[in-house]
Short mmCIF file of C-alpha atoms and ligand atoms in Angstrom, two decimals:
data_model
loop_
_atom_site.label_atom_id
_atom_site.label_comp_id
_atom_site.label_asym_id
_atom_site.label_seq_id
_atom_site.Cartn_x
_atom_site.Cartn_y
_atom_site.Cartn_z
CA MET Y 1 32.63 -3.84 66.69
CA LYS Y 2 35.06 -6.74 66.86
CA THR Y 3 38.31 -7.44 65.05
CA VAL Y 4 38.89 -11.10 64.31
CA LYS Y 5 42.15 -12.67 63.22
CA PHE Y 6 42.44 -16.18 61.80
CA GLY Y 7 45.75 -18.03 61.87
CA GLY Y 8 47.30 -20.26 59.23
CA SER Y 9 45.64 -23.50 60.29
CA SER Y 10 42.26 -21.72 60.29
CA MET Y 11 42.87 -20.62 56.70
CA ALA Y 12 44.59 -23.75 55.37
CA ASP Y 13 41.97 -25.01 52.89
CA ALA Y 14 38.38 -24.69 51.65
CA ILE Y 15 36.88 -26.51 54.65
CA GLN Y 16 38.61 -24.12 57.01
CA PHE Y 17 37.56 -21.13 54.86
CA SER Y 18 33.93 -22.13 55.26
CA LYS Y 19 34.27 -22.54 59.04
CA VAL Y 20 35.83 -19.08 59.21
CA ARG Y 21 33.06 -17.52 57.14
CA ASP Y 22 30.44 -19.10 59.42
CA ILE Y 23 32.21 -17.73 62.49
CA VAL Y 24 32.47 -14.21 61.07
CA LEU Y 25 28.87 -14.12 59.88
CA ALA Y 26 27.55 -15.54 63.15
CA ASP Y 27 28.19 -12.20 64.85
CA GLU Y 28 27.18 -8.98 63.16
CA LYS Y 29 29.91 -7.16 65.12
CA ARG Y 30 32.73 -9.15 63.53
CA ARG Y 31 33.56 -6.63 60.81
CA ILE Y 32 37.33 -6.48 60.55
CA VAL Y 33 38.92 -9.77 59.52
CA VAL Y 34 42.70 -10.27 59.50
CA VAL Y 35 43.97 -13.40 57.77
CA SER Y 36 47.19 -15.41 57.77
CA ALA Y 37 48.59 -17.34 54.82
CA PRO Y 38 47.40 -20.95 54.42
CA GLY Y 39 49.09 -23.05 57.10
CA LYS Y 40 49.51 -26.80 57.44
CA ARG Y 41 46.51 -28.99 56.55
CA ASP Y 42 48.05 -31.87 58.48
CA LYS Y 43 51.24 -32.71 60.36
CA ASN Y 44 53.30 -33.42 57.26
CA ASP Y 45 52.09 -30.47 55.21
CA SER Y 46 53.99 -27.20 54.58
CA LYS Y 47 52.97 -23.66 55.45
CA VAL Y 48 52.67 -21.44 52.38
CA THR Y 49 54.93 -18.85 54.08
CA ASP Y 50 57.72 -21.44 54.34
CA MET Y 51 57.16 -22.47 50.73
CA LEU Y 52 57.48 -18.83 49.68
CA TYR Y 53 60.73 -18.34 51.60
CA ASP Y 54 62.20 -21.49 50.01
CA CYS Y 55 61.03 -20.57 46.56
CA TYR Y 56 62.41 -17.05 46.83
CA ALA Y 57 65.75 -18.34 48.13
CA LYS Y 58 66.11 -20.13 44.79
CA ALA Y 59 64.90 -17.17 42.75
CA ALA Y 60 67.36 -14.85 44.48
CA ARG Y 61 70.24 -17.18 43.57
CA GLY Y 62 69.13 -17.35 39.96
CA ILE Y 63 68.05 -21.01 40.27
CA PRO Y 64 64.84 -22.00 38.39
CA PHE Y 65 61.89 -21.96 40.80
CA ALA Y 66 58.92 -22.85 38.58
CA ASP Y 67 58.17 -26.17 40.32
CA GLU Y 68 58.19 -24.67 43.79
CA PHE Y 69 55.99 -21.82 42.63
CA ALA Y 70 53.54 -24.18 40.97
CA ALA Y 71 53.05 -25.95 44.32
CA ILE Y 72 52.18 -22.60 45.92
CA GLU Y 73 49.74 -21.75 43.11
CA GLU Y 74 48.07 -25.09 43.64
CA ARG Y 75 47.36 -24.34 47.32
CA TYR Y 76 45.28 -21.31 46.26
CA ASN Y 77 43.77 -22.89 43.16
CA ALA Y 78 42.52 -25.81 45.26
CA ILE Y 79 40.68 -23.36 47.53
CA ILE Y 80 39.21 -21.55 44.50
CA ARG Y 81 38.05 -24.85 42.97
CA ASP Y 82 36.66 -26.34 46.17
CA LEU Y 83 34.70 -23.21 47.01
CA ASN Y 84 33.61 -22.56 43.42
CA LEU Y 85 34.92 -19.02 43.66
CA ASP Y 86 34.47 -16.81 40.64
CA ILE Y 87 38.02 -15.46 40.73
CA SER Y 88 41.33 -16.23 39.08
CA LEU Y 89 44.71 -15.44 40.63
CA ASP Y 90 46.63 -16.25 37.42
CA GLU Y 91 47.58 -12.65 36.75
CA GLU Y 92 48.70 -12.22 40.36
CA PHE Y 93 50.84 -15.35 40.09
CA GLU Y 94 52.52 -13.99 36.93
CA ASN Y 95 53.26 -10.65 38.64
CA ILE Y 96 54.72 -12.37 41.69
CA LYS Y 97 56.90 -14.69 39.61
CA ASP Y 98 58.17 -11.70 37.70
CA ALA Y 99 58.94 -9.84 40.94
CA PHE Y 100 60.77 -12.93 42.27
CA ALA Y 101 62.88 -13.06 39.14
CA HIS Y 102 63.71 -9.38 39.67
CA ARG Y 103 64.65 -10.02 43.31
CA ALA Y 104 61.86 -8.09 44.95
CA GLY Y 105 63.10 -9.12 48.40
CA ARG Y 106 62.46 -11.78 51.02
CA ASP Y 107 59.84 -9.79 52.88
CA TYR Y 108 57.90 -9.13 49.69
CA ALA Y 109 58.05 -12.85 48.88
CA ALA Y 110 56.80 -13.96 52.32
CA SER Y 111 54.02 -11.37 52.37
CA ARG Y 112 52.41 -12.82 49.25
CA GLY Y 113 51.01 -15.71 51.30
CA GLU Y 114 48.76 -13.38 53.29
CA TYR Y 115 48.09 -11.11 50.32
CA LEU Y 116 46.67 -13.87 48.11
CA ASN Y 117 44.72 -15.45 50.95
CA GLY Y 118 43.23 -12.04 51.78
CA LEU Y 119 42.09 -11.59 48.18
CA LEU Y 120 40.40 -15.00 48.22
CA PHE Y 121 38.72 -14.61 51.57
CA ALA Y 122 37.46 -11.10 50.78
CA LYS Y 123 35.86 -12.48 47.64
CA TYR Y 124 34.39 -15.46 49.48
CA ILE Y 125 32.80 -13.44 52.27
CA GLY Y 126 31.98 -10.34 50.23
CA PHE Y 127 33.89 -7.83 52.40
CA GLU Y 128 36.19 -5.12 51.05
CA PHE Y 129 39.87 -6.05 50.62
CA ILE Y 130 42.29 -3.63 52.29
CA GLU Y 131 45.92 -3.57 51.16
CA PRO Y 132 48.14 -3.29 54.26
CA ALA Y 133 50.95 -1.64 52.29
CA SER Y 134 48.69 1.41 51.97
CA CYS Y 135 47.85 1.76 55.66
CA ILE Y 136 50.32 -0.11 57.92
CA PHE Y 137 53.69 1.62 58.05
CA PHE Y 138 57.20 0.97 59.32
CA ASN Y 139 59.90 3.59 59.90
CA ASP Y 140 63.34 3.68 58.27
CA ASN Y 141 64.69 1.29 60.91
CA GLY Y 142 62.04 -1.28 60.04
CA VAL Y 143 60.12 -0.67 63.28
CA PHE Y 144 56.31 -0.40 63.22
CA ASP Y 145 55.32 3.29 63.09
CA PRO Y 146 52.12 3.86 65.09
CA ASP Y 147 51.95 7.61 64.43
CA ALA Y 148 51.98 7.13 60.68
CA THR Y 149 49.69 4.09 60.76
CA TYR Y 150 46.77 4.76 63.07
CA PRO Y 151 45.23 7.87 61.46
CA VAL Y 152 45.37 6.31 57.98
CA LEU Y 153 44.26 2.84 59.01
CA SER Y 154 41.40 4.12 61.20
CA GLU Y 155 40.05 6.18 58.35
CA ARG Y 156 40.38 3.31 55.90
CA LEU Y 157 38.58 0.83 58.16
CA LYS Y 158 35.81 3.29 58.93
CA LYS Y 159 35.22 3.86 55.26
CA ALA Y 160 35.15 0.17 54.45
CA GLY Y 161 32.77 -0.81 57.27
CA ARG Y 162 33.49 -4.50 56.75
CA ALA Y 163 36.94 -5.49 55.60
CA VAL Y 164 39.46 -8.27 55.10
CA ILE Y 165 43.10 -7.30 55.70
CA PRO Y 166 46.02 -9.63 55.09
CA GLY Y 167 48.18 -9.94 58.21
CA PHE Y 168 51.96 -9.96 58.64
CA TYR Y 169 53.09 -6.98 56.54
CA GLY Y 170 53.02 -3.30 55.71
CA ALA Y 171 55.22 -0.81 53.88
CA MET Y 172 58.54 0.94 54.49
CA PRO Y 173 58.88 4.70 53.86
CA ASN Y 174 60.38 3.87 50.44
CA ASP Y 175 57.27 1.81 49.58
CA THR Y 176 58.96 -1.57 49.72
CA ILE Y 177 57.17 -4.36 51.61
CA LYS Y 178 58.20 -5.13 55.18
CA THR Y 179 56.95 -8.04 57.29
CA PHE Y 180 56.76 -8.38 61.06
CA SER Y 181 58.66 -11.32 62.54
CA ARG Y 182 57.22 -14.83 62.09
CA GLY Y 183 53.69 -15.24 63.38
CA GLY Y 184 53.23 -11.51 62.87
CA SER Y 185 49.61 -11.61 61.65
CA ASP Y 186 48.78 -11.57 65.36
CA ILE Y 187 50.33 -8.10 65.48
CA THR Y 188 48.36 -6.89 62.45
CA GLY Y 189 45.18 -8.08 64.20
CA SER Y 190 46.06 -6.15 67.31
CA ILE Y 191 46.85 -2.99 65.33
CA ALA Y 192 43.59 -3.28 63.39
CA ALA Y 193 41.61 -3.81 66.61
CA ARG Y 194 43.06 -0.64 68.01
CA ALA Y 195 42.67 1.40 64.83
CA SER Y 196 39.01 0.39 64.51
CA GLY Y 197 38.26 1.01 68.19
CA SER Y 198 37.05 -2.58 68.54
CA GLU Y 199 35.58 -3.70 71.85
CA ILE Y 200 37.50 -6.98 71.61
CA TYR Y 201 40.24 -8.59 69.54
CA GLU Y 202 39.36 -12.21 68.82
CA ASN Y 203 42.36 -14.28 67.85
CA TRP Y 204 41.16 -17.55 66.30
CA THR Y 205 43.59 -20.44 66.20
CA ASP Y 206 43.61 -24.23 66.55
CA VAL Y 207 43.54 -24.49 70.34
CA SER Y 208 40.91 -23.32 72.81
CA GLY Y 209 43.20 -20.80 74.47
CA PHE Y 210 45.87 -21.26 77.09
CA LEU Y 211 45.99 -24.23 79.41
CA VAL Y 212 47.12 -24.17 83.03
CA ALA Y 213 50.05 -26.42 82.10
CA ASP Y 214 51.64 -27.94 79.02
CA PRO Y 215 49.48 -30.93 77.88
CA ARG Y 216 52.66 -32.79 76.90
CA ILE Y 217 53.61 -32.83 80.59
CA VAL Y 218 50.31 -32.80 82.48
CA GLU Y 219 47.45 -35.04 81.42
CA ASN Y 220 44.41 -33.11 80.27
CA PRO Y 221 45.18 -29.78 81.93
CA GLU Y 222 42.37 -27.31 82.71
CA PRO Y 223 41.94 -24.31 80.40
CA ILE Y 224 42.75 -20.79 81.60
CA GLU Y 225 39.57 -18.69 81.38
CA THR Y 226 41.05 -15.28 82.17
CA ILE Y 227 44.66 -14.18 82.26
CA THR Y 228 46.21 -10.73 82.68
CA TYR Y 229 48.80 -9.34 80.27
CA LYS Y 230 51.43 -9.47 83.01
CA GLU Y 231 50.76 -13.13 83.76
CA LEU Y 232 50.80 -13.94 80.07
CA ARG Y 233 54.16 -12.26 79.66
CA GLU Y 234 55.65 -14.36 82.48
CA LEU Y 235 54.23 -17.58 81.04
CA SER Y 236 55.12 -16.81 77.41
CA TYR Y 237 58.69 -16.05 78.40
CA MET Y 238 58.86 -19.56 79.81
CA GLY Y 239 57.60 -21.12 76.63
CA ALA Y 240 53.78 -21.08 76.75
CA GLY Y 241 53.32 -19.75 73.21
CA VAL Y 242 49.98 -19.27 71.45
CA LEU Y 243 50.18 -15.57 70.62
CA HIS Y 244 53.02 -13.45 69.18
CA GLU Y 245 54.58 -11.58 72.13
CA GLU Y 246 54.40 -8.19 70.43
CA ALA Y 247 50.69 -8.56 69.70
CA ILE Y 248 49.87 -7.54 73.25
CA PHE Y 249 51.09 -3.95 73.11
CA PRO Y 250 48.73 -2.18 70.62
CA VAL Y 251 45.55 -3.43 72.31
CA ARG Y 252 46.85 -3.30 75.85
CA THR Y 253 47.38 0.44 75.89
CA ALA Y 254 43.92 0.91 74.38
CA GLY Y 255 42.28 -1.33 77.01
CA ILE Y 256 41.01 -3.85 74.43
CA PRO Y 257 40.89 -7.46 75.69
CA ILE Y 258 42.10 -10.34 73.52
CA ASN Y 259 40.07 -13.52 73.30
CA ILE Y 260 41.93 -16.62 72.06
CA ARG Y 261 39.37 -18.88 70.34
CA ASN Y 262 39.40 -22.20 68.49
CA THR Y 263 38.17 -22.19 64.87
CA ASN Y 264 37.54 -25.93 65.09
CA LYS Y 265 35.55 -25.64 68.35
CA PRO Y 266 33.79 -22.29 68.07
CA SER Y 267 31.55 -22.95 71.06
CA ASP Y 268 34.55 -23.09 73.45
CA LYS Y 269 34.94 -19.81 75.30
CA GLY Y 270 38.72 -19.80 74.98
CA THR Y 271 41.01 -17.59 77.06
CA LEU Y 272 40.33 -13.92 77.72
CA ILE Y 273 43.44 -11.76 78.10
CA VAL Y 274 42.78 -8.58 80.06
CA ASP Y 275 44.75 -5.75 81.59
CA GLU Y 276 43.30 -5.95 85.08
CA ALA Y 277 41.19 -8.92 86.13
CA LYS Y 278 38.33 -8.09 88.48
CA ASP Y 279 38.37 -11.54 89.98
CA GLY Y 280 41.12 -13.93 90.83
CA SER Y 281 41.69 -16.95 88.63
CA ARG Y 282 39.77 -20.18 89.19
CA PHE Y 283 42.69 -21.56 91.11
CA THR Y 284 45.26 -19.73 93.22
CA ILE Y 285 47.66 -20.05 90.32
CA THR Y 286 46.85 -19.11 86.73
CA GLY Y 287 49.46 -21.17 84.96
CA ILE Y 288 52.69 -23.15 85.12
CA ALA Y 289 55.34 -23.06 82.41
CA GLY Y 290 58.92 -24.12 82.27
CA LYS Y 291 61.96 -24.93 80.21
CA LYS Y 292 64.96 -27.20 80.39
CA GLY Y 293 68.43 -26.25 79.22
CA PHE Y 294 69.89 -23.85 81.79
CA SER Y 295 73.31 -23.69 83.42
CA VAL Y 296 74.38 -22.12 86.71
CA ILE Y 297 77.68 -20.42 87.35
CA ASN Y 298 78.31 -20.72 91.11
CA ILE Y 299 80.76 -18.25 92.64
CA GLU Y 300 82.01 -18.37 96.23
CA LYS Y 301 84.36 -16.02 98.03
CA ASP Y 302 84.84 -15.34 101.71
CA LEU Y 303 83.61 -11.90 102.73
CA MET Y 304 82.01 -11.38 99.31
CA ASN Y 305 79.29 -9.39 101.04
CA ALA Y 306 81.76 -6.66 102.03
CA GLU Y 307 83.34 -6.33 98.60
CA ILE Y 308 81.76 -3.36 96.89
CA GLY Y 309 81.32 -3.84 93.14
CA PHE Y 310 81.58 -7.66 93.26
CA GLY Y 311 78.25 -8.19 91.51
CA ARG Y 312 78.98 -5.55 88.95
CA ASN Y 313 82.28 -7.16 88.07
CA VAL Y 314 80.65 -10.54 87.56
CA LEU Y 315 77.96 -9.03 85.34
CA ARG Y 316 80.59 -7.08 83.40
CA ALA Y 317 82.25 -10.37 82.54
CA LEU Y 318 78.94 -11.58 81.10
CA GLU Y 319 78.40 -8.32 79.28
CA LYS Y 320 81.82 -8.57 77.67
CA SER Y 321 80.77 -11.90 76.13
CA ASN Y 322 77.39 -10.47 75.19
CA LEU Y 323 75.55 -12.95 77.43
CA SER Y 324 72.24 -12.20 79.07
CA PHE Y 325 71.33 -13.95 82.31
CA GLU Y 326 67.98 -15.19 83.61
CA HIS Y 327 68.35 -15.02 87.38
CA MET Y 328 70.94 -14.20 90.00
CA PRO Y 329 70.20 -15.76 93.38
CA SER Y 330 72.76 -14.93 96.08
CA GLY Y 331 73.82 -15.78 99.63
CA VAL Y 332 76.18 -13.93 101.98
CA ASP Y 333 79.38 -15.21 100.39
CA THR Y 334 77.91 -16.91 97.32
CA MET Y 335 76.41 -15.76 94.11
CA SER Y 336 74.94 -17.77 91.23
CA VAL Y 337 74.10 -16.69 87.73
CA ILE Y 338 71.65 -18.69 85.63
CA ILE Y 339 72.14 -18.63 81.88
CA SER Y 340 70.71 -20.59 78.97
CA THR Y 341 73.12 -23.48 78.30
CA ASP Y 342 73.03 -22.97 74.52
CA ALA Y 343 74.09 -19.35 74.92
CA LEU Y 344 76.76 -20.09 77.51
CA LYS Y 345 78.59 -23.09 76.04
CA PRO Y 346 80.40 -21.43 73.13
CA LYS Y 347 81.58 -18.65 75.45
CA GLN Y 348 82.04 -20.56 78.70
CA THR Y 349 85.85 -20.60 78.84
CA ASP Y 350 86.11 -16.88 78.09
CA VAL Y 351 83.49 -15.93 80.66
CA ILE Y 352 84.95 -18.10 83.40
CA ASP Y 353 88.45 -16.70 82.78
CA GLU Y 354 87.07 -13.19 82.83
CA ILE Y 355 85.19 -13.73 86.12
CA ARG Y 356 88.32 -15.25 87.70
CA GLU Y 357 90.39 -12.30 86.63
CA ARG Y 358 87.90 -9.71 87.82
CA VAL Y 359 86.81 -11.05 91.20
CA HIS Y 360 89.32 -13.79 92.19
CA PRO Y 361 86.73 -16.19 93.63
CA ASP Y 362 87.61 -19.00 96.07
CA VAL Y 363 85.38 -21.44 94.19
CA LEU Y 364 83.98 -21.18 90.71
CA THR Y 365 81.90 -24.01 89.22
CA VAL Y 366 79.47 -24.48 86.36
CA GLU Y 367 76.53 -26.83 86.72
CA ASP Y 368 74.42 -27.85 83.71
CA ASN Y 369 71.07 -29.59 83.27
CA LEU Y 370 68.94 -27.19 85.22
CA ALA Y 371 65.25 -26.68 84.44
CA LEU Y 372 63.31 -23.56 85.41
CA ILE Y 373 59.63 -23.59 86.28
CA ALA Y 374 57.50 -20.47 86.56
CA VAL Y 375 54.42 -20.70 88.75
CA VAL Y 376 52.35 -17.66 87.83
CA GLY Y 377 49.15 -16.21 89.24
CA ARG Y 378 47.65 -12.91 90.29
CA GLY Y 379 45.90 -14.88 93.04
CA MET Y 380 49.24 -15.63 94.72
CA LYS Y 381 49.63 -12.10 95.99
CA ARG Y 382 46.62 -12.19 98.25
CA THR Y 383 46.82 -15.84 99.28
CA ARG Y 384 49.07 -16.67 102.19
CA GLY Y 385 50.88 -19.94 102.18
CA THR Y 386 51.21 -20.26 98.40
CA ALA Y 387 54.97 -20.68 98.51
CA GLY Y 388 54.56 -23.15 101.35
CA ARG Y 389 52.18 -25.25 99.26
CA ILE Y 390 54.51 -25.21 96.25
CA PHE Y 391 57.48 -26.38 98.27
CA SER Y 392 55.69 -28.99 100.32
CA ALA Y 393 54.24 -30.43 97.09
CA LEU Y 394 57.75 -30.62 95.65
CA ALA Y 395 59.11 -32.18 98.83
CA HIS Y 396 56.37 -34.82 98.77
CA ALA Y 397 57.22 -35.58 95.16
CA ASN Y 398 60.83 -35.99 96.25
CA VAL Y 399 62.04 -33.12 94.08
CA ASN Y 400 65.10 -31.22 95.25
CA VAL Y 401 64.71 -27.45 94.77
CA LYS Y 402 67.97 -25.92 93.61
CA MET Y 403 66.90 -22.31 93.28
CA ILE Y 404 63.98 -20.07 94.22
CA ASP Y 405 63.22 -16.60 92.94
CA GLN Y 406 60.11 -14.51 93.48
CA GLY Y 407 59.51 -11.45 91.32
CA SER Y 408 58.70 -8.22 93.12
CA SER Y 409 55.27 -8.17 91.49
CA GLU Y 410 54.49 -11.28 93.58
CA ILE Y 411 52.70 -12.90 90.67
CA ASN Y 412 55.42 -15.42 89.92
CA VAL Y 413 57.66 -17.85 91.70
CA ILE Y 414 60.53 -19.31 89.71
CA ILE Y 415 61.92 -22.64 90.79
CA GLY Y 416 65.10 -24.30 89.54
CA VAL Y 417 65.21 -28.12 89.57
CA ALA Y 418 67.36 -30.80 87.97
CA GLU Y 419 66.20 -31.52 84.41
CA ASP Y 420 65.37 -35.09 85.42
CA ASP Y 421 62.89 -33.78 87.99
CA PHE Y 422 61.21 -31.32 85.61
CA GLU Y 423 58.08 -33.29 84.66
CA THR Y 424 57.55 -34.59 88.20
CA ALA Y 425 57.85 -31.06 89.58
CA VAL Y 426 55.37 -29.54 87.12
CA ASN Y 427 52.86 -32.29 87.88
CA ALA Y 428 53.32 -31.89 91.63
CA VAL Y 429 52.60 -28.15 91.47
CA TYR Y 430 49.65 -28.70 89.11
CA ASP Y 431 48.16 -31.35 91.39
CA ILE Y 432 48.36 -29.32 94.56
CA PHE Y 433 46.72 -26.21 93.09
CA VAL Y 434 44.39 -27.60 90.47
CA LYS Y 435 43.59 -31.27 90.99
CA THR Y 436 42.78 -30.80 94.65
CA VAL Y 437 40.29 -28.06 93.69
CA VAL Y 438 38.52 -29.57 90.65
N1 LIG G 501 52.32 -16.47 57.75
C1 LIG G 501 53.25 -15.88 58.65
C2 LIG G 501 54.06 -16.95 59.35
O1 LIG G 501 53.92 -18.12 59.05
C3 LIG G 501 52.61 -14.95 59.61
C4 LIG G 501 51.51 -15.53 60.45
O2 LIG G 501 50.97 -16.58 60.13
O3 LIG G 501 51.18 -14.92 61.45
O4 LIG G 501 54.88 -16.65 60.17
#
């Protein structure tokens, strides 16, 4: 069987509901359906989850919230009307308003978006509704509890046969509602896929999977057909976000692949995320991602190489200011530490003073406006000359490379360039690996 999860834009209104029903019914194996709350219907619209947070913020401060709540009710009532559903949520709305007035909690408030949408979609498609608070559990620290969840959820799904489960939330040991972090319906989908022993976890959204590069930077980039979890992790870290990061873990350990699909283009194959890919990717690289907004602390000291504990002392200075670093390229008598500029700026003076005090460098400078680019691909490991191609492409594009780092897994090369060169650099790498092949 297959577990299918539909995101907010796929569940935003009656038209989307009917597309989703068609998709589910088109494949007999699609039996477990996880739904998000209604998302944006267009660019200027609001997500129901955001409306719920705002509305509850008022309720919790004792400010009247009837108008805000009425707007939320209308999102659901419009779906009921447009689909001619024989259901009324009026009693549910009254209960929720009452709970808001009694300060039932932010997580409870946010979870109602998925809950109500789950009720509607279950009715519309004729599958059983499963309440996540009765089968998805968190521990006392608010961390998902797999041991408590899987036996109960597996049993529940087996009994139902075909089911709709709201995403995003479950219950704490004291029975209060707890949500995952934002975008967390992806995690519910992954948990349900594992609990039901599904052969695949289809995650339906509004794009046809991952693209080799960001379409805002590269014109019309090629889609990624297959990507491994490790590659995805490298790319997501650098900003290529389609799936919640934590959604990988439940299915990964169970060997269940994830297929990212597009509700609005159901015939597109999307991207398949697998543990181990049998073949290489279409191109030597699988994807390119990157971010601006990094700073480099450059440290120089004669005979640094002979000074035991130098690196540790520098890192201790960062630790003292609670700063995490991205990379640490070094030379014989030089060492650089790359840190997100936003994180560094408020603490820069303290950290610099601390480094000076601990290691007495000859030169200590901070350079801003660095961009990092990750070139990721399982194909890089077995292809000689990949690094050579990357750097000659950058040289031809007249981009100065400020930093290079290759992970030990050999599936990623990280390049630091000036922010002004970022777009040119991404395009140069894309062109050399993809355009020359297509
Ligand atoms: N509705 C929740 C959010 O907007 C969860 C989700 O859609 O995955 O974050």
